[in-house]
DNA sequence: CAACGAATTAGAACAATTCTAAACTGTGAG
DNA sequence: CTCACAGTTTAGAATTGTTCTAATTCGTTG
């Protein structure tokens, strides 16, 4: 009864399996970060916020590794990058089709399920170009 | 016949009037920048691109002033900021309702007129929040 | 338990942007 | 027209988020 962790985060085994499945070596750092990122449904993190979180949990991981890991997870399809703020990059654990509310003031992202919003009338792109994706950001403020 | 300018940019008088109307002192720098920005319909500039442009035209304006001016013009409603790239801020001379194609690779923005795209099904924001605007970015790539 | 390539890391480097504080300039009162 | 003064510009330093470098450490496989 020495260790009394009360976090409902996914087990190291689950994280390890997920990493291997994605073709990534399950290092201590990646297992820790995956544990935090994928414990709950949807999360929107920043390199800094995740670094603070993992550090706050007493785990030593450098900020450079957090950046590396976020990018590797993104390349592996485990995360997706969201661009809503000129100053910060967000990473989203929800890789499915969906949109966002963005609370500029507090840097908060809230998911809008994929089927909720319908975008009609997107014109054909100029010749030689093809559509990669359509992003909708609903910018909101406190009233 | 000494000076043979061939730019169809708006006159200094027009720029000056526009600035005064917006409550901004028509300084040499602001008049030059307004002349470049508002000569044609729609433009999407970056602080750097505008600085290069004005410098290339032989006008001496510091980069700090370009940043100051872009922000002042934005506050005054003459410009609007567009967020599509985590690394760069774009400013748009089209302040009306419209959307964009964004060519990530070359940092190119292309307007989509306001009535073209219809966004339906935007849910009510969480309590205490109100919608400020809905941005649609159609990310495209060369094929 | 090597050995070797992959991953991590501290710290330097970068790029975009903002800040500072000193010099300059537009304006309007006299 | 002149001057005074608030507003503006500017060089350069500072800040911030992110990436790079090169040395160390680690995971995997034989
Ligand atoms: Mn941006
Ligand atoms: Mn930055
Ligand atoms: Zn999301
Ligand atoms: Zn535009």
Coordinates of C-alpha atoms (C1' of nucleotides) and ligand atoms in Angstrom, one line a residue:
Chain A
X1 CA 0.0 0.0 0.0
X2 CA 2.9 2.3 -0.6
X3 CA 1.8 3.8 -3.9
X4 CA -1.6 5.4 -3.8
X5 CA -2.2 6.8 -7.3
X6 CA -5.7 8.0 -7.7
X7 CA -5.5 9.0 -11.4
X8 CA -7.9 7.1 -13.7
X9 CA -5.4 7.3 -16.4
X10 CA -4.9 4.5 -18.8
X11 CA -2.5 1.9 -17.7
X12 CA 1.1 1.8 -18.9
X13 CA 0.2 -1.4 -20.7
X14 CA -2.5 0.2 -22.6
X15 CA -0.4 3.2 -23.5
X16 CA 2.5 0.9 -24.5
X17 CA 0.2 -1.2 -26.8
X18 CA -1.1 1.9 -28.4
X19 CA 2.4 3.2 -29.1
X20 CA 3.6 0.0 -30.5
X21 CA 0.5 -0.2 -32.7
X22 CA 1.4 3.2 -34.0
X23 CA 5.0 2.1 -34.7
X24 CA 6.4 4.2 -31.9
X25 CA 8.9 2.9 -29.3
X26 CA 7.3 2.9 -25.9
X27 CA 9.8 5.0 -24.0
X28 CA 9.2 6.1 -20.5
X29 CA 8.3 9.6 -21.7
X30 CA 6.0 8.6 -24.4
X31 CA 4.2 6.2 -22.2
X32 CA 3.7 8.9 -19.6
X33 CA 2.4 11.4 -22.1
X34 CA 0.1 8.9 -23.8
X35 CA -1.2 8.0 -20.4
X36 CA -2.2 11.6 -19.7
X37 CA -3.4 12.4 -23.2
X38 CA -5.6 9.4 -23.8
X39 CA -7.1 8.8 -20.4
X40 CA -10.3 10.7 -21.2
X41 CA -12.2 11.2 -24.3
X42 CA -11.3 14.6 -25.7
X43 CA -8.4 16.8 -24.8
X44 CA -6.9 20.0 -26.3
X45 CA -3.4 20.6 -25.1
X46 CA -0.6 22.9 -25.8
X47 CA 3.1 21.9 -25.6
X48 CA 3.4 24.0 -22.5
X49 CA 0.2 22.9 -20.8
X50 CA 1.1 19.3 -21.3
X51 CA 4.6 19.9 -20.1
X52 CA 3.3 21.6 -17.0
X53 CA 0.8 18.8 -16.4
X54 CA 3.4 16.0 -16.7
X55 CA 5.9 17.9 -14.7
X56 CA 3.3 18.7 -12.1
X57 CA 2.7 15.0 -11.8
X58 CA 6.3 14.6 -10.8
X59 CA 7.5 13.1 -14.0
X60 CA 10.6 14.5 -15.6
X61 CA 10.2 15.1 -19.3
X62 CA 11.9 17.9 -21.2
X63 CA 9.9 20.5 -23.1
X64 CA 11.8 19.4 -26.2
X65 CA 10.5 15.9 -25.8
X66 CA 7.0 17.1 -25.3
X67 CA 7.3 19.0 -28.7
X68 CA 8.8 15.9 -30.3
X69 CA 6.2 13.7 -28.9
X70 CA 3.3 15.9 -29.9
X71 CA 4.6 16.0 -33.5
X72 CA 5.3 12.3 -33.6
X73 CA 1.8 11.4 -32.3
X74 CA 0.3 13.8 -34.8
X75 CA 2.2 12.1 -37.7
X76 CA 1.1 8.8 -36.4
X77 CA -2.5 9.9 -36.5
X78 CA -3.0 9.8 -32.7
X79 CA -3.4 13.6 -32.5
X80 CA -4.4 16.4 -34.7
X81 CA -3.2 20.0 -34.8
X82 CA -5.7 22.8 -34.4
X83 CA -4.9 26.3 -35.5
X84 CA -7.0 29.0 -33.8
X85 CA -4.5 31.3 -32.2
X86 CA -1.6 33.0 -33.8
X87 CA 0.5 32.6 -30.6
X88 CA 0.0 29.0 -29.7
X89 CA -0.4 25.6 -31.3
X90 CA -3.1 23.2 -30.0
X91 CA -3.1 19.5 -30.3
X92 CA -6.4 17.6 -30.2
X93 CA -6.9 14.0 -29.1
X94 CA -10.0 13.9 -31.1
X95 CA -8.8 13.0 -34.6
X96 CA -12.3 12.5 -36.1
X97 CA -14.2 15.0 -38.1
X98 CA -15.4 17.8 -35.8
X99 CA -15.3 21.5 -35.3
X100 CA -14.6 23.9 -32.4
X101 CA -15.8 26.7 -30.2
X102 CA -12.8 28.8 -29.3
X103 CA -12.7 31.1 -26.3
X104 CA -9.9 33.4 -27.3
X105 CA -9.5 35.1 -23.9
X106 CA -8.8 32.0 -22.0
X107 CA -7.4 29.9 -24.8
X108 CA -10.1 27.3 -24.4
X109 CA -11.2 24.9 -27.1
X110 CA -14.6 23.1 -27.0
X111 CA -15.5 20.3 -29.4
X112 CA -18.5 20.5 -31.7
X113 CA -19.4 17.0 -33.0
X114 CA -18.7 16.4 -36.6
X115 CA -22.3 16.0 -37.9
X116 CA -23.5 19.1 -36.0
X117 CA -22.4 21.8 -38.4
X118 CA -23.0 21.6 -42.1
X119 CA -20.9 23.7 -44.5
X120 CA -22.6 24.2 -47.9
X121 CA -21.5 26.0 -50.9
X122 CA -17.7 25.6 -50.7
X123 CA -16.6 26.6 -54.2
X124 CA -14.3 24.5 -56.3
X125 CA -10.7 25.6 -55.5
X126 CA -8.7 27.4 -58.2
X127 CA -7.3 25.0 -60.8
X128 CA -4.4 22.9 -59.7
X129 CA -5.6 22.9 -56.1
X130 CA -7.6 20.4 -54.1
X131 CA -9.4 20.7 -50.8
X132 CA -7.5 19.2 -47.9
X133 CA -10.1 20.0 -45.2
X134 CA -12.6 22.5 -44.1
X135 CA -12.1 24.0 -40.7
X136 CA -14.8 25.9 -38.9
X137 CA -14.0 27.9 -35.8
X138 CA -16.8 29.5 -33.8
X139 CA -15.1 32.3 -31.9
X140 CA -17.0 33.0 -28.7
X141 CA -16.6 35.5 -25.8
X142 CA -17.9 35.8 -22.3
X143 CA -21.0 38.0 -22.3
Chain B
X1 CA 9.0 64.8 -66.2
X2 CA 11.3 63.8 -63.5
X3 CA 9.0 61.7 -61.4
X4 CA 7.5 58.8 -63.4
X5 CA 5.5 56.9 -60.9
X6 CA 3.3 54.2 -62.5
X7 CA 1.6 52.9 -59.5
X8 CA -2.2 53.2 -59.5
X9 CA -2.2 53.6 -55.8
X10 CA -4.7 55.8 -54.1
X11 CA -3.6 59.4 -53.7
X12 CA -2.0 60.7 -50.6
X13 CA -5.1 62.9 -50.2
X14 CA -7.4 59.9 -50.3
X15 CA -5.3 58.0 -47.8
X16 CA -5.1 61.1 -45.6
X17 CA -8.9 61.5 -45.6
X18 CA -9.4 57.9 -44.8
X19 CA -7.0 58.1 -41.9
X20 CA -8.6 61.2 -40.5
X21 CA -12.0 59.7 -40.8
X22 CA -10.8 56.7 -38.8
X23 CA -9.4 59.1 -36.1
X24 CA -5.8 58.4 -37.0
X25 CA -3.2 61.1 -37.6
X26 CA -2.0 61.0 -41.2
X27 CA 1.7 60.6 -40.6
X28 CA 4.0 60.0 -43.5
X29 CA 4.3 56.3 -42.6
X30 CA 0.6 55.7 -42.2
X31 CA -0.2 57.5 -45.4
X32 CA 2.3 55.4 -47.3
X33 CA 1.0 52.2 -45.8
X34 CA -2.6 53.1 -46.4
X35 CA -1.7 53.9 -50.0
X36 CA -0.3 50.5 -50.6
X37 CA -3.0 48.6 -48.6
X38 CA -6.1 50.3 -50.0
X39 CA -5.1 50.8 -53.6
X40 CA -6.8 47.6 -54.8
X41 CA -9.8 45.7 -53.7
X42 CA -8.6 42.9 -51.5
X43 CA -5.2 42.2 -50.0
X44 CA -3.8 39.8 -47.5
X45 CA -0.6 41.0 -46.0
X46 CA 1.9 40.0 -43.3
X47 CA 3.8 42.5 -41.3
X48 CA 7.0 41.3 -43.1
X49 CA 5.5 41.3 -46.6
X50 CA 4.1 44.8 -46.2
X51 CA 7.4 46.0 -44.8
X52 CA 9.3 44.5 -47.7
X53 CA 6.8 46.1 -50.1
X54 CA 7.0 49.5 -48.6
X55 CA 10.8 49.3 -48.3
X56 CA 11.1 48.0 -51.8
X57 CA 9.2 51.1 -52.9
X58 CA 12.0 53.1 -51.4
X59 CA 10.0 54.4 -48.4
X60 CA 11.7 54.2 -45.1
X61 CA 9.4 52.7 -42.4
X62 CA 10.6 50.6 -39.5
X63 CA 9.2 47.1 -39.0
X64 CA 7.9 48.2 -35.6
X65 CA 5.9 50.9 -37.2
X66 CA 4.4 48.4 -39.7
X67 CA 3.3 46.3 -36.7
X68 CA 1.9 49.3 -34.9
X69 CA 0.1 50.5 -38.0
X70 CA -1.4 47.1 -38.8
X71 CA -2.8 46.9 -35.3
X72 CA -4.1 50.4 -35.3
X73 CA -5.8 50.0 -38.6
X74 CA -7.3 46.8 -37.3
X75 CA -8.7 48.5 -34.2
X76 CA -10.0 51.3 -36.4
X77 CA -11.9 48.7 -38.5
X78 CA -9.8 49.3 -41.6
X79 CA -8.3 45.8 -41.5
X80 CA -9.1 42.5 -40.1
X81 CA -6.8 39.8 -38.7
X82 CA -7.0 36.3 -40.2
X83 CA -5.6 33.4 -38.3
X84 CA -4.8 30.4 -40.5
X85 CA -1.1 29.8 -39.8
X86 CA 0.5 29.1 -36.4
X87 CA 3.6 30.9 -37.5
X88 CA 2.4 34.1 -39.1
X89 CA -0.4 36.7 -38.7
X90 CA -2.2 37.9 -41.8
X91 CA -4.1 41.1 -42.1
X92 CA -7.0 41.5 -44.6
X93 CA -8.2 44.7 -46.3
X94 CA -11.5 43.0 -46.8
X95 CA -13.3 43.6 -43.5
X96 CA -16.7 42.4 -44.8
X97 CA -18.2 38.9 -44.2
X98 CA -16.2 36.4 -46.2
X99 CA -14.2 33.2 -45.9
X100 CA -10.8 31.9 -47.2
X101 CA -9.0 29.3 -49.1
X102 CA -5.6 28.9 -47.6
X103 CA -2.6 27.4 -49.4
X104 CA -0.5 26.3 -46.5
X105 CA 2.6 25.6 -48.5
X106 CA 2.9 29.1 -50.0
X107 CA 1.1 31.1 -47.3
X108 CA -1.4 32.3 -49.8
X109 CA -5.0 33.4 -48.9
X110 CA -7.8 33.6 -51.4
X111 CA -11.1 35.2 -50.6
X112 CA -14.4 33.4 -50.8
X113 CA -17.2 35.9 -51.0
X114 CA -19.5 36.1 -47.9
X115 CA -22.7 34.7 -49.4
X116 CA -20.9 31.8 -51.1
X117 CA -20.6 29.5 -48.1
X118 CA -23.5 28.7 -45.8
X119 CA -22.7 27.3 -42.3
X120 CA -25.7 25.6 -40.8
X121 CA -26.3 24.0 -37.4
X122 CA -23.9 26.0 -35.3
X123 CA -25.0 25.0 -31.8
X124 CA -25.8 27.6 -29.1
X125 CA -22.5 28.2 -27.2
X126 CA -22.2 27.1 -23.6
X127 CA -24.0 29.3 -21.1
X128 CA -22.3 32.6 -20.5
X129 CA -20.8 32.7 -23.9
X130 CA -21.9 34.4 -27.2
X131 CA -20.8 33.9 -30.7
X132 CA -18.4 36.5 -31.9
X133 CA -17.9 35.2 -35.5
X134 CA -17.7 32.0 -37.4
X135 CA -14.6 31.5 -39.5
X136 CA -14.3 28.9 -42.2
X137 CA -10.9 28.1 -43.7
X138 CA -10.8 25.8 -46.7
X139 CA -7.3 24.4 -46.6
X140 CA -6.1 23.5 -50.1
X141 CA -2.9 22.0 -51.6
X142 CA -1.4 21.7 -55.0
X143 CA -2.3 18.4 -56.6
Chain C
dC1 C1' 24.5 -8.7 -21.6
dA2 C1' 26.4 -6.3 -25.6
dA3 C1' 25.8 -3.3 -29.5
dC4 C1' 23.6 -0.1 -32.1
dG5 C1' 20.1 2.8 -33.6
dA6 C1' 16.5 5.5 -31.6
dA7 C1' 15.2 8.8 -28.3
dT8 C1' 16.0 12.4 -24.8
dT9 C1' 17.8 16.5 -23.2
dA10 C1' 20.1 21.1 -22.0
dG11 C1' 20.9 24.8 -24.0
dA12 C1' 21.6 27.5 -28.0
dA13 C1' 19.4 29.2 -32.0
dC14 C1' 15.4 31.0 -34.5
dA15 C1' 11.4 33.7 -36.0
dA16 C1' 7.6 36.5 -35.1
dT17 C1' 6.2 39.9 -32.4
dT18 C1' 6.3 43.3 -28.6
dC19 C1' 8.5 46.5 -25.7
dT20 C1' 11.5 50.5 -24.3
dA21 C1' 12.9 54.9 -24.1
dA22 C1' 14.8 58.4 -26.8
dA23 C1' 14.2 61.3 -31.0
dC24 C1' 11.0 63.3 -34.1
dT25 C1' 6.6 65.4 -36.0
dG26 C1' 1.7 66.8 -36.6
dT27 C1' -1.3 70.0 -34.8
dG28 C1' -3.6 73.7 -32.9
dA29 C1' -3.3 77.6 -29.5
dG30 C1' -1.6 81.9 -29.4
Chain D
dC1 C1' 3.8 81.7 -38.1
dT2 C1' 5.8 79.7 -34.1
dC3 C1' 6.1 76.8 -30.3
dA4 C1' 4.8 73.4 -27.1
dC5 C1' 3.2 69.1 -26.4
dA6 C1' 0.9 64.9 -27.1
dG7 C1' 1.3 61.5 -30.4
dT8 C1' 4.4 58.8 -33.4
dT9 C1' 8.4 56.6 -35.0
dT10 C1' 12.4 54.0 -34.4
dA11 C1' 16.6 51.1 -33.2
dG12 C1' 17.6 47.7 -30.7
dA13 C1' 16.7 44.9 -26.8
dA14 C1' 13.5 41.7 -24.9
dT15 C1' 10.0 38.1 -25.0
dT16 C1' 7.6 34.0 -26.5
dG17 C1' 6.8 29.9 -28.8
dT18 C1' 9.2 26.6 -31.3
dT19 C1' 13.1 24.1 -33.5
dC20 C1' 17.8 22.6 -33.7
dT21 C1' 22.3 20.6 -32.1
dA22 C1' 25.2 17.5 -30.4
dA23 C1' 26.1 14.8 -26.5
dT24 C1' 24.1 11.4 -23.4
dT25 C1' 20.9 7.7 -22.4
dC26 C1' 17.7 4.0 -23.5
dG27 C1' 15.1 0.2 -25.8
dT28 C1' 15.5 -3.6 -28.5
dT29 C1' 17.4 -7.5 -30.6
dG30 C1' 20.8 -11.0 -31.1
Ligands
LIG1 MN1 -1.5 33.2 -37.3
LIG2 MN1 6.4 33.2 -31.9
LIG3 ZN1 -11.4 19.0 -30.8
LIG4 ZN1 -9.9 37.9 -47.1

